[in-house]
mmCIF file of C-alpha atoms and ligand atoms in Angstrom:
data_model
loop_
_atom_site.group_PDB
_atom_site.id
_atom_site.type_symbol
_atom_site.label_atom_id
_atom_site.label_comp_id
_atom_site.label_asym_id
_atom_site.label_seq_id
_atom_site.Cartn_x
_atom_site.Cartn_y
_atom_site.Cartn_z
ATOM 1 C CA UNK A 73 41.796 -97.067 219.760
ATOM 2 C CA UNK A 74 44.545 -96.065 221.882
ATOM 3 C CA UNK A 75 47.739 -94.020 220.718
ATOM 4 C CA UNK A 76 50.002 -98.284 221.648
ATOM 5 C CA UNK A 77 47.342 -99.674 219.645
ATOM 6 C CA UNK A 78 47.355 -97.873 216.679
ATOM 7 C CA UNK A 79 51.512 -98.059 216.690
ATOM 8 C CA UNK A 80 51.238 -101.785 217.385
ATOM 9 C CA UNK A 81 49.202 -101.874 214.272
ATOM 10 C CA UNK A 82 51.186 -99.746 212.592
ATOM 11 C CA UNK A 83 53.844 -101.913 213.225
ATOM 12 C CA UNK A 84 52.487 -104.645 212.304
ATOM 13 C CA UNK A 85 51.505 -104.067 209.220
ATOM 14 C CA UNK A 86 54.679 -102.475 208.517
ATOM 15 C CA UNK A 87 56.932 -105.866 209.233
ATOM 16 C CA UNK A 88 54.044 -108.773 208.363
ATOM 17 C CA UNK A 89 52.372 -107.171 205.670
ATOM 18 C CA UNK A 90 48.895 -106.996 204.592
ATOM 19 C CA UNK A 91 46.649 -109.596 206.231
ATOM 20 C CA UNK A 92 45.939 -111.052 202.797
ATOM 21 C CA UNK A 93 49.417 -112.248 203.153
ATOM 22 C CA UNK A 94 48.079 -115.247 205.477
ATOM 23 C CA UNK A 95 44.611 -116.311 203.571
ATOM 24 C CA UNK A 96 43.945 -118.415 200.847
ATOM 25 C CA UNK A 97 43.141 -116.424 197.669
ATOM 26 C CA UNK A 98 40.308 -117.222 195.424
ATOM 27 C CA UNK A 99 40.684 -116.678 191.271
ATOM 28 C CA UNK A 100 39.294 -117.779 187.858
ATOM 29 C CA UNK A 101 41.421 -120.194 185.983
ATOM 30 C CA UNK A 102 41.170 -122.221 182.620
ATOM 31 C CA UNK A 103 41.902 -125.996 183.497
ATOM 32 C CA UNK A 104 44.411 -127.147 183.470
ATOM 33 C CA UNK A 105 46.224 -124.329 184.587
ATOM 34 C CA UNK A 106 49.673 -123.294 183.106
ATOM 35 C CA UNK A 107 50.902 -120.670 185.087
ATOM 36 C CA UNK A 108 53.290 -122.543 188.194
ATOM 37 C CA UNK A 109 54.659 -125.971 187.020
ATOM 38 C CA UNK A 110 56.492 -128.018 189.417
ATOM 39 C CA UNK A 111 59.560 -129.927 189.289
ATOM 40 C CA UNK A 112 61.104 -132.964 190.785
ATOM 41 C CA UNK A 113 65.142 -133.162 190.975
ATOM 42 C CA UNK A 114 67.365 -135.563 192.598
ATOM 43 C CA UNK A 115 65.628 -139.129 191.270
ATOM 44 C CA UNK A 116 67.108 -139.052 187.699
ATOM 45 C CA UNK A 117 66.768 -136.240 185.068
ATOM 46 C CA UNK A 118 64.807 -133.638 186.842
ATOM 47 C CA UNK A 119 60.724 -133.828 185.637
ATOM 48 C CA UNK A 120 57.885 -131.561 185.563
ATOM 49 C CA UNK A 121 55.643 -133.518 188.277
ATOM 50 C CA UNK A 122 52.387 -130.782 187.783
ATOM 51 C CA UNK A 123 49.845 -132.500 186.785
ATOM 52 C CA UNK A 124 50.344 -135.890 189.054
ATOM 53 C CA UNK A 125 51.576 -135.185 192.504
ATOM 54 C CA UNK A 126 49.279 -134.052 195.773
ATOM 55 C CA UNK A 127 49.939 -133.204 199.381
ATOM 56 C CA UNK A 128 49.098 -136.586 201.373
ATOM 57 C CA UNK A 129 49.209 -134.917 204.472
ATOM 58 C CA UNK A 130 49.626 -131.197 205.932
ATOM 59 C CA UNK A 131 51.261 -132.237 209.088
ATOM 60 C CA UNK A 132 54.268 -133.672 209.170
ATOM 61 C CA UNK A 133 53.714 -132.373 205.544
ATOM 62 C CA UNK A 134 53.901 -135.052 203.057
ATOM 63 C CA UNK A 135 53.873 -135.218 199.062
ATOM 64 C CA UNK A 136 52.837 -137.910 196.593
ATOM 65 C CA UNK A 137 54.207 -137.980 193.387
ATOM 66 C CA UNK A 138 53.677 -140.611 190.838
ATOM 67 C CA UNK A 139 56.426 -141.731 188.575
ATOM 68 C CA UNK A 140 58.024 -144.263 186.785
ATOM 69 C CA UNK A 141 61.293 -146.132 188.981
ATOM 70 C CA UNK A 142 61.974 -147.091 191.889
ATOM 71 C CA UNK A 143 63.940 -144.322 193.710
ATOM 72 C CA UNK A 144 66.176 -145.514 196.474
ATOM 73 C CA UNK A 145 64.375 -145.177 199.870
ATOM 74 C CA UNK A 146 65.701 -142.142 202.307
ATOM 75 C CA UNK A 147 66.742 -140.310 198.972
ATOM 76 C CA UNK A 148 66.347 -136.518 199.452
ATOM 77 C CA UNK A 149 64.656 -134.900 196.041
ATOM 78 C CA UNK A 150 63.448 -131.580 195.866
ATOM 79 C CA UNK A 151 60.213 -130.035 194.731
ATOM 80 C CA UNK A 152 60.964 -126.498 192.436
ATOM 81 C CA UNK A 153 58.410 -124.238 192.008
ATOM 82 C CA UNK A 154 58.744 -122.207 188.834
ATOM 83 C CA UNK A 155 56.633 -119.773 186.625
ATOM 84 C CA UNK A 156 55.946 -120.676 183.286
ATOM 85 C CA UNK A 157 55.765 -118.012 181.538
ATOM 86 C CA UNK A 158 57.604 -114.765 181.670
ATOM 87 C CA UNK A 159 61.116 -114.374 183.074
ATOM 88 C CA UNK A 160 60.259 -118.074 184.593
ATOM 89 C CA UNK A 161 61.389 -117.517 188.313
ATOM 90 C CA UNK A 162 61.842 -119.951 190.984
ATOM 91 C CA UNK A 163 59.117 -119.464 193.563
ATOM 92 C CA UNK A 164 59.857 -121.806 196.044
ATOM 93 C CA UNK A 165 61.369 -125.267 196.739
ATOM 94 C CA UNK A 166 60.671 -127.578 198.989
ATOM 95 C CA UNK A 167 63.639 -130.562 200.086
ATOM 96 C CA UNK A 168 61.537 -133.732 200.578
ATOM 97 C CA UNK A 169 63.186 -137.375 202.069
ATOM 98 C CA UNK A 170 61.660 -140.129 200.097
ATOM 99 C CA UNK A 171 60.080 -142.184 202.552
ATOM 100 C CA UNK A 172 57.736 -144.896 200.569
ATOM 101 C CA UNK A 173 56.728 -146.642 198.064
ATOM 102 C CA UNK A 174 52.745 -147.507 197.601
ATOM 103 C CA UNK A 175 52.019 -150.009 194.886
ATOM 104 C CA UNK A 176 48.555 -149.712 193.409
ATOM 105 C CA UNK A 177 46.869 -151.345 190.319
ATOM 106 C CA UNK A 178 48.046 -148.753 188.297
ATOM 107 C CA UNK A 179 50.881 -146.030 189.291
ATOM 108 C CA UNK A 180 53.450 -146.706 191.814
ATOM 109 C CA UNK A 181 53.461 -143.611 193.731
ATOM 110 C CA UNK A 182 56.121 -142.622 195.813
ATOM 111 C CA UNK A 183 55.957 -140.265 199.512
ATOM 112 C CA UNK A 184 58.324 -137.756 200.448
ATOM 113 C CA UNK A 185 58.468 -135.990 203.905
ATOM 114 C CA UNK A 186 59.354 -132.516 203.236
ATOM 115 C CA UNK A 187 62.819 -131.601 205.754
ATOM 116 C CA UNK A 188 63.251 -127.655 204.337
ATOM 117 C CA UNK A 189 62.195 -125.443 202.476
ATOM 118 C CA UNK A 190 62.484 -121.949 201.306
ATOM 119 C CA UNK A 191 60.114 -119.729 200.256
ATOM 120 C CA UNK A 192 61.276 -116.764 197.729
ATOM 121 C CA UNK A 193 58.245 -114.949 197.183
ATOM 122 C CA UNK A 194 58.644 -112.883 200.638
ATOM 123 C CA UNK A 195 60.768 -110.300 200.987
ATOM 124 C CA UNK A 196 63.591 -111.792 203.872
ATOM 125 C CA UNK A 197 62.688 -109.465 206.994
ATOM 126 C CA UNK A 198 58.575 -109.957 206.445
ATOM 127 C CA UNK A 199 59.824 -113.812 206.209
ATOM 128 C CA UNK A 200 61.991 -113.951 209.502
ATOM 129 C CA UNK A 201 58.882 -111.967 211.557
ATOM 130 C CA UNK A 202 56.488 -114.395 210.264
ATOM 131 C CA UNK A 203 58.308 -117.562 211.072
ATOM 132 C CA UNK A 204 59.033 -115.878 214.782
ATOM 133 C CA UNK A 205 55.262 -115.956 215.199
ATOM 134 C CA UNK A 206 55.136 -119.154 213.654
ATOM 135 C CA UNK A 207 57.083 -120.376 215.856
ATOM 136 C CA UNK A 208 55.666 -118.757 218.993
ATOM 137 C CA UNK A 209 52.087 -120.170 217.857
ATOM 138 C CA UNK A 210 53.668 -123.911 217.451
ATOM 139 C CA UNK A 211 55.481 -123.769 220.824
ATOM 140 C CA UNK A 212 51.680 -122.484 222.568
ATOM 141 C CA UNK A 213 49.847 -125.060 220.698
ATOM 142 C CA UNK A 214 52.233 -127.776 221.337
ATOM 143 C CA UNK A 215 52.150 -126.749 225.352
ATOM 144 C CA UNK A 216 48.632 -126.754 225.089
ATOM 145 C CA UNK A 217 47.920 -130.025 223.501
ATOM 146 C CA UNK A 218 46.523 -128.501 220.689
ATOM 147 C CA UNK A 219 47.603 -130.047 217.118
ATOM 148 C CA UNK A 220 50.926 -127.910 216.592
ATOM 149 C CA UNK A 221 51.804 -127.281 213.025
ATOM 150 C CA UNK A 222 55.509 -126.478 212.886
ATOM 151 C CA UNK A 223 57.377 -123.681 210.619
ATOM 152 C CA UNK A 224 57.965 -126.214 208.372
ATOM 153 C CA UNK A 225 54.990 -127.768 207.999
ATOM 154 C CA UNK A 226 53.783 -124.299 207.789
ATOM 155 C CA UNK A 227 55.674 -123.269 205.096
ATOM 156 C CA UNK A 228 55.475 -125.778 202.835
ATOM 157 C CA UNK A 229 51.547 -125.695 203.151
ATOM 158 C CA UNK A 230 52.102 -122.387 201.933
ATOM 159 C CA UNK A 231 55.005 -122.566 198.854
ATOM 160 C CA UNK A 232 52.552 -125.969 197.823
ATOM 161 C CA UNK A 233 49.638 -122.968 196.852
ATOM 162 C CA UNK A 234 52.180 -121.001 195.020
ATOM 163 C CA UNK A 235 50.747 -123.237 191.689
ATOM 164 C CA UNK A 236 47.112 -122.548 191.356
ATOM 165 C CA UNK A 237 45.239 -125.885 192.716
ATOM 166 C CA UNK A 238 41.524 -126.698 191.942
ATOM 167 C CA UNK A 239 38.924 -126.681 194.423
ATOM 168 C CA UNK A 240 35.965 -129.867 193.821
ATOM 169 C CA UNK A 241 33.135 -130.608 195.469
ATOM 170 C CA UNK A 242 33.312 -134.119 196.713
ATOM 171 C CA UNK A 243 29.529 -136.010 196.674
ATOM 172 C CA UNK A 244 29.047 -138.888 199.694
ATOM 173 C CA UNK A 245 26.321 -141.207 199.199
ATOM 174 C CA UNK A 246 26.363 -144.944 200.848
ATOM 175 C CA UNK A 247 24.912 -146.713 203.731
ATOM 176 C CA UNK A 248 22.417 -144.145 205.044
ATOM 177 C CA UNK A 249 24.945 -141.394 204.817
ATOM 178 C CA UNK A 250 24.876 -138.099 202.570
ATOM 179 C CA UNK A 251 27.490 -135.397 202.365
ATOM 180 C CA UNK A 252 29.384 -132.744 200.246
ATOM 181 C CA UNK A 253 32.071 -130.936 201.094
ATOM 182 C CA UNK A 254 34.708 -128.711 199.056
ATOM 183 C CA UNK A 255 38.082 -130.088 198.809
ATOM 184 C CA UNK A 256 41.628 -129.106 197.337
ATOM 185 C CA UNK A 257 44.462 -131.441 198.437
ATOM 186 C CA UNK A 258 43.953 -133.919 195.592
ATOM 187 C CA UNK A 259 44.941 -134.466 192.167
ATOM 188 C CA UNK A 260 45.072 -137.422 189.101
ATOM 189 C CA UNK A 261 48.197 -139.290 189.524
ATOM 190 C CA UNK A 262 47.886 -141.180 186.433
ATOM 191 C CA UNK A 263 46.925 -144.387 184.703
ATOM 192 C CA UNK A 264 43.158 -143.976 186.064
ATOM 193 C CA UNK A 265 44.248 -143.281 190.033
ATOM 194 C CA UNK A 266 43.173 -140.099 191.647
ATOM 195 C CA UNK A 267 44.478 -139.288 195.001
ATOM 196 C CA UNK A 268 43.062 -137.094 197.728
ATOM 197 C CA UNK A 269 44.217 -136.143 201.898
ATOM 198 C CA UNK A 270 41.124 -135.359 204.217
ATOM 199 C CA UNK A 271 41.631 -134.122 207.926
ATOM 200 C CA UNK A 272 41.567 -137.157 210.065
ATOM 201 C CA UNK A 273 39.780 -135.582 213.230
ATOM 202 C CA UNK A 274 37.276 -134.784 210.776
ATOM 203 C CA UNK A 275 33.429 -136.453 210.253
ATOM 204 C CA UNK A 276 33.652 -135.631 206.581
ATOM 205 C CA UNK A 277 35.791 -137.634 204.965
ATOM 206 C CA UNK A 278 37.193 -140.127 207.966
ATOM 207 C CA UNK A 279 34.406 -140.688 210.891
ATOM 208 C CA UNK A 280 32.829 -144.085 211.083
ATOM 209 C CA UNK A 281 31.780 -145.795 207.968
ATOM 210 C CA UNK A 282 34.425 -145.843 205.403
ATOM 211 C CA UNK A 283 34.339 -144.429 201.740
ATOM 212 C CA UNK A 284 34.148 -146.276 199.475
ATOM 213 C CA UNK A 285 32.323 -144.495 196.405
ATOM 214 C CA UNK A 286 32.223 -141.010 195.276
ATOM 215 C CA UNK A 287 31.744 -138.204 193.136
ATOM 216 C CA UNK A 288 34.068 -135.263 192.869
ATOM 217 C CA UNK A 289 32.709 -132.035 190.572
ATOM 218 C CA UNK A 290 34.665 -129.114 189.586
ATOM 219 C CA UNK A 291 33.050 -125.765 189.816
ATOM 220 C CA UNK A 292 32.726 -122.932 187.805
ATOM 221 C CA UNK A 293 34.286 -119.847 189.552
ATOM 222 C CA UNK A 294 30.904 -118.166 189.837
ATOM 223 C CA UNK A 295 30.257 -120.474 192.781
ATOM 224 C CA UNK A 296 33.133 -120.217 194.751
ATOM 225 C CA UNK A 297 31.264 -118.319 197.804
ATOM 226 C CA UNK A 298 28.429 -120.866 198.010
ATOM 227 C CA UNK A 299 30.877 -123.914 197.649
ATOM 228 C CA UNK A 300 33.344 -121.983 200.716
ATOM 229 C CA UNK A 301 30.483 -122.044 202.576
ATOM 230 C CA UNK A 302 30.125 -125.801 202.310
ATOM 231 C CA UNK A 303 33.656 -125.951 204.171
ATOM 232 C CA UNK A 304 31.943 -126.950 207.312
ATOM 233 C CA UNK A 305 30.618 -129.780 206.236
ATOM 234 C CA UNK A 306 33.686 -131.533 206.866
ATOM 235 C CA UNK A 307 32.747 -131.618 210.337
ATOM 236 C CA UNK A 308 29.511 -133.570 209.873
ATOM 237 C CA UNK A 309 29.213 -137.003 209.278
ATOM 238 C CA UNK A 310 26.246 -136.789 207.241
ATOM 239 C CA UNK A 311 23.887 -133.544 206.246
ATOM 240 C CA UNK A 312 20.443 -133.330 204.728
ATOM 241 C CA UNK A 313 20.897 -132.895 201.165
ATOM 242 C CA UNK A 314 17.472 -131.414 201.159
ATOM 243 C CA UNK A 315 18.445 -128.484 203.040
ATOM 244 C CA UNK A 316 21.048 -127.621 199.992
ATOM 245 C CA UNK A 317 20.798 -124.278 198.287
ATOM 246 C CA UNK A 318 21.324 -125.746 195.009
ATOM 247 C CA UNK A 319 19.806 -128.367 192.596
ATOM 248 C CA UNK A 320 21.243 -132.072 192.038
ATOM 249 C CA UNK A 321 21.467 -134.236 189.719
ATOM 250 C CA UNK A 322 22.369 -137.575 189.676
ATOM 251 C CA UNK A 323 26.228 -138.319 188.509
ATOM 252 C CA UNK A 324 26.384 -140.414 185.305
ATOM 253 C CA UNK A 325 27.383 -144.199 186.484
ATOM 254 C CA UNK A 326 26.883 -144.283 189.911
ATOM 255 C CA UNK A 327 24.105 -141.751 190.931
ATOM 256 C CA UNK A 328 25.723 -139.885 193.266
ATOM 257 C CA UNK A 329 24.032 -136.286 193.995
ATOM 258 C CA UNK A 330 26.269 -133.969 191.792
ATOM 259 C CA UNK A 331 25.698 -130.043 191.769
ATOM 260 C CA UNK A 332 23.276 -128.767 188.882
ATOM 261 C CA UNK A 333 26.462 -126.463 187.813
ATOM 262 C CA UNK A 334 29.466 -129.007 187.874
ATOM 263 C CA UNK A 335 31.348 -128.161 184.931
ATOM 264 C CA UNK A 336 33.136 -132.065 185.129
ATOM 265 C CA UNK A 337 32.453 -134.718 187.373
ATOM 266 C CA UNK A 338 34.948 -138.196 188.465
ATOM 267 C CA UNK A 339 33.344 -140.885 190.028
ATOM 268 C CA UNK A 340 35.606 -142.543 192.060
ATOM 269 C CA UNK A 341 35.889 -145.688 193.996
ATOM 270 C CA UNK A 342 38.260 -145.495 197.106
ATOM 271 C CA UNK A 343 41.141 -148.593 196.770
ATOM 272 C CA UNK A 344 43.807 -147.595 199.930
ATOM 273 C CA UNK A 345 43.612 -145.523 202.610
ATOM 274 C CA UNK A 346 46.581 -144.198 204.332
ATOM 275 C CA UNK A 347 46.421 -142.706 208.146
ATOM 276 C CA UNK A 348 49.929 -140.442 207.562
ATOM 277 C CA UNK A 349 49.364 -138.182 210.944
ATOM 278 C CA UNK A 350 46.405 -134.471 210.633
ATOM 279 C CA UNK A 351 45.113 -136.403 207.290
ATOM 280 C CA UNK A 352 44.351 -139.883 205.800
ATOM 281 C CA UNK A 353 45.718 -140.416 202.203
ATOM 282 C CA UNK A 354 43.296 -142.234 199.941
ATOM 283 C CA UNK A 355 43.780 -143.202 196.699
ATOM 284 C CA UNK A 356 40.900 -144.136 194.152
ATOM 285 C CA UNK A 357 40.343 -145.634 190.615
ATOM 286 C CA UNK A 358 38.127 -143.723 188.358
ATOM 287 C CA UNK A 359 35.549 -145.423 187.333
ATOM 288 C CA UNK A 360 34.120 -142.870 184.874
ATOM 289 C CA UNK A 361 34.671 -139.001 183.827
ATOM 290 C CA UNK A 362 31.990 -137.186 182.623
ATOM 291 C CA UNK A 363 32.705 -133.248 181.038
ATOM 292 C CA UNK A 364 29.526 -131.031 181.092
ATOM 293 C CA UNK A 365 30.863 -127.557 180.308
ATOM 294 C CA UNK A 366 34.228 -125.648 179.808
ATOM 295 C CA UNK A 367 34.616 -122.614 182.145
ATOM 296 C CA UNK A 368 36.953 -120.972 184.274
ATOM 297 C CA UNK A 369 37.216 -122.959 187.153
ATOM 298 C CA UNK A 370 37.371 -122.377 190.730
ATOM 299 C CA UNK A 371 40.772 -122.441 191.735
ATOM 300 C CA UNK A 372 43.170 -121.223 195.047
ATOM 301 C CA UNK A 373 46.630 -120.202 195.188
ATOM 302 C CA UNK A 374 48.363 -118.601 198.770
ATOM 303 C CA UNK A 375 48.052 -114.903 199.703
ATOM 304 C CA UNK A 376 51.998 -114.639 199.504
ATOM 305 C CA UNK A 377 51.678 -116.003 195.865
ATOM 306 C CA UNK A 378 48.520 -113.760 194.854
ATOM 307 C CA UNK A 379 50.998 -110.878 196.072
ATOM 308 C CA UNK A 380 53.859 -111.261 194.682
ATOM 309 C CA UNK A 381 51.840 -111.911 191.362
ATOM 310 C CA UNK A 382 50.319 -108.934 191.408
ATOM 311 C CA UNK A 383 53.608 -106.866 192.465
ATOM 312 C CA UNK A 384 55.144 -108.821 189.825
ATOM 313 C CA UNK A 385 52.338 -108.564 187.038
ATOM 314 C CA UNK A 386 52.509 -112.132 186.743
ATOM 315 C CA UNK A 387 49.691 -113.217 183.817
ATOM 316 C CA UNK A 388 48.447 -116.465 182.787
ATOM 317 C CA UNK A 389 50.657 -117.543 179.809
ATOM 318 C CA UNK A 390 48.770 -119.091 176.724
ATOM 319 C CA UNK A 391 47.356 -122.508 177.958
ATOM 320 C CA UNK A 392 46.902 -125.342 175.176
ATOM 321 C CA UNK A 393 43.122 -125.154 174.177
ATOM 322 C CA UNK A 394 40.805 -127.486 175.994
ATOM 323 C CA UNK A 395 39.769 -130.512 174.673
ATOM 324 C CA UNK A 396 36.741 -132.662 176.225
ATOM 325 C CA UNK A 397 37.813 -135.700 177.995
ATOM 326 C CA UNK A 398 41.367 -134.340 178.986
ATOM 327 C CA UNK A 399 41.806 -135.374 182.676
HETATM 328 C C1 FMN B 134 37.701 -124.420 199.583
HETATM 329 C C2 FMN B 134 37.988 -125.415 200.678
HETATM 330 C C3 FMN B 134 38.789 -126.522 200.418
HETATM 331 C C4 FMN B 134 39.048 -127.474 201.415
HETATM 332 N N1 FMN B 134 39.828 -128.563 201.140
HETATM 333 C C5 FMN B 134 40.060 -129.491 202.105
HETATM 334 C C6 FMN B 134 40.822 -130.666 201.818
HETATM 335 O O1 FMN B 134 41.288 -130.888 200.693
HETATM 336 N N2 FMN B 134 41.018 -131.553 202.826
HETATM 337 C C7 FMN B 134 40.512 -131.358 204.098
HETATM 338 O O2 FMN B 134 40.718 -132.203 204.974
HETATM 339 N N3 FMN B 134 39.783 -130.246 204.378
HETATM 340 C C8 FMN B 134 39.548 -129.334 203.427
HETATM 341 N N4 FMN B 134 38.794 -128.225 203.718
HETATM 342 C C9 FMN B 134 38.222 -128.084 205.063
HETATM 343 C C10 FMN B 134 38.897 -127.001 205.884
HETATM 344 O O3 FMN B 134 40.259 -127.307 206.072
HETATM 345 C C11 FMN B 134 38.188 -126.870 207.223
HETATM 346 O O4 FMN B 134 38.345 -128.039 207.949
HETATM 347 C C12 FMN B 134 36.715 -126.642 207.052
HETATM 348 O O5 FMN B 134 36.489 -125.570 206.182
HETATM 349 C C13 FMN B 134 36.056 -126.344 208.411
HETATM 350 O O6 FMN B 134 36.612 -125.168 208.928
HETATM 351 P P1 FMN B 134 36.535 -124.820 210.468
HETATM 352 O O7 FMN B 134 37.256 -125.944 211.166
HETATM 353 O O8 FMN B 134 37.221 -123.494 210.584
HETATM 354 O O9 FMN B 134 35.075 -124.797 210.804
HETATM 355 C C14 FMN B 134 38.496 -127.297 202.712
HETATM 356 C C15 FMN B 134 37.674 -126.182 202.963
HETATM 357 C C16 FMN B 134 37.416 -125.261 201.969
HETATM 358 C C17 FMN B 134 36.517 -124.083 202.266
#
């Protein structure tokens, strides 16, 4: 390597940080986890949204959040990011516009484009250099035709993994087709409903042939490299479930092929679908919830949160002990 080359690197490193900083981080976690929880403010008393919101769509990034109320359309909110335990810091926040308001046959559940936010877990000069090549990545891509994902979309991709998220394996089986693919912008809104965003230029979840029925397993963290590897199955319409590396069974009500080592597994039937721009929104009823095992799941959080947890000796905190059928 030459003398510039090494410096560049050097250099690099020096103002960006370790590479880690940019990938998706892989850890163990008791479900549900209690480490991040997430708040809503601006609609009313501010309220811990954790356990029912879910991105809809990466780019222009949008959340859903169930509640309760109708909040005025166009309201700006904002999404706070806070540790649980500990000295209970802010992490991030993202400022969201309230933009609609889906009725379904159980929770109302509301979208909010995201117009700022601010991340807190990155030291300010490592933040500006990042969002300067950002930037100069989104400009290229958007000169190129490429899909373009701006610094804001960016970011709050990134402050959204700050709170540990699950990662499923969802189970396709109708009309001739067969697939299974990992997934982890989802989440149980409530009142039955379980919402989910899948890439719209995508085979997986969004080529021909609608879904309609599925099943969705969590997975113990022992599997996390086999169940990565199943990422590019989102490109296929259908795959031979025959050539899988694992044994199925079938899933409880409907028979869907389920993994041998699902620790829980939803069957859900698909009610809406939502085009919102990169991904589709759909949002399901559960018909059924079976609970095999209890195990540390599978879970992701960002690079810049798995830092600044370890610099910052973050711990789990005491979660409330697992009971079967929670959802
Ligand atoms: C653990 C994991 C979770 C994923 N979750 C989602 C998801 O929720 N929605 C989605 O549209 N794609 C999801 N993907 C698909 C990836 O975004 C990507 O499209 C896929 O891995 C193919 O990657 P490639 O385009 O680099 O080949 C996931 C992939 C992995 C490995």
């Amino acid at each position: 390597m030459s003398l510039f080359a090494k410096l560049r690197k050097i250099l690099r490193a020096a103002l960006l940080g370790n590479p880690e900083l940019s990938r998706a981080f892989d850890l163990p976690i008791q479900a549900p986890q209690c480490e991040v929880s997430v708040w809503l403010h601006g609609t009313g008393a501010p309220r811990d949204v954790t356990t029912c919101h879910s991105v809809a769509c990466s780019v222009p990034f949008t959340l859903c959040i169930s509640g309760e109320g109708r909040a005025p359309l166009n309201r700006r909110a904002a999404l706070r990011f806070h540790e649980r335990g500990g000295e209970k810091r802010l992490l991030g926040v993202i400022e969201l516009q309230h933009e609609a308001v889906i009725p379904t046959g159980g929770p109302e559940l509301h979208l909010y484009k995201a117009v700022a936010c601010t991340n807190l877990c990155l030291p300010r000069l490592r933040h500006w250099v990042r969002s300067a090549l950002v930037a100069r990545a989104y400009s290229k891509d958007l000169a190129s035709g490429r899909m373009a994902v701006s610094l804001l979309d960016n970011g709050c991709n990134e402050i959204f993994f700050f709170c540990p998220r699950p990662v499923a394996l969802v189970s396709v089986q109708q009309a001739g087709r067969c697939n299974i693919f990992p997934m982890n912008l989802m989440g149980p809104v409530g009142q039955g409903y379980f919402v989910f965003a899948l890439n719209s230029s995508k085979q997986g979840g969004t080529g021909s042939g609608a879904l309609v029925d599925l099943a969705l397993s969590t997975i113990p963290f022992e599997y996390a490299e086999q169940v990565r590897q199943l990422g590019k199955n989102h490109h296929y319409h259908s795959i031979d479930f025959d050539q899988l590396y694992f044994a199925t069974q079938p899933s409880p009500k409907l028979g869907i092929p389920v993994p041998h080592f699902a620790l829980a597994v939803r069957e859900l039937r698909v009610e809406q679908t939502h085009c919102l721009g990169s991904h589709t929104f759909f949002i399901a009823r559960i018909l059924h919830r079976h609970v095999y095992q209890n195990a540390p799941e599978f879970h992701r959080i960002h690079g810049i949160y798995a830092a600044y947890r370890r610099k910052s000796g973050v711990g789990v905190p005491n979660c409330p002990k697992w009971q079967p059928g929670t959802s």
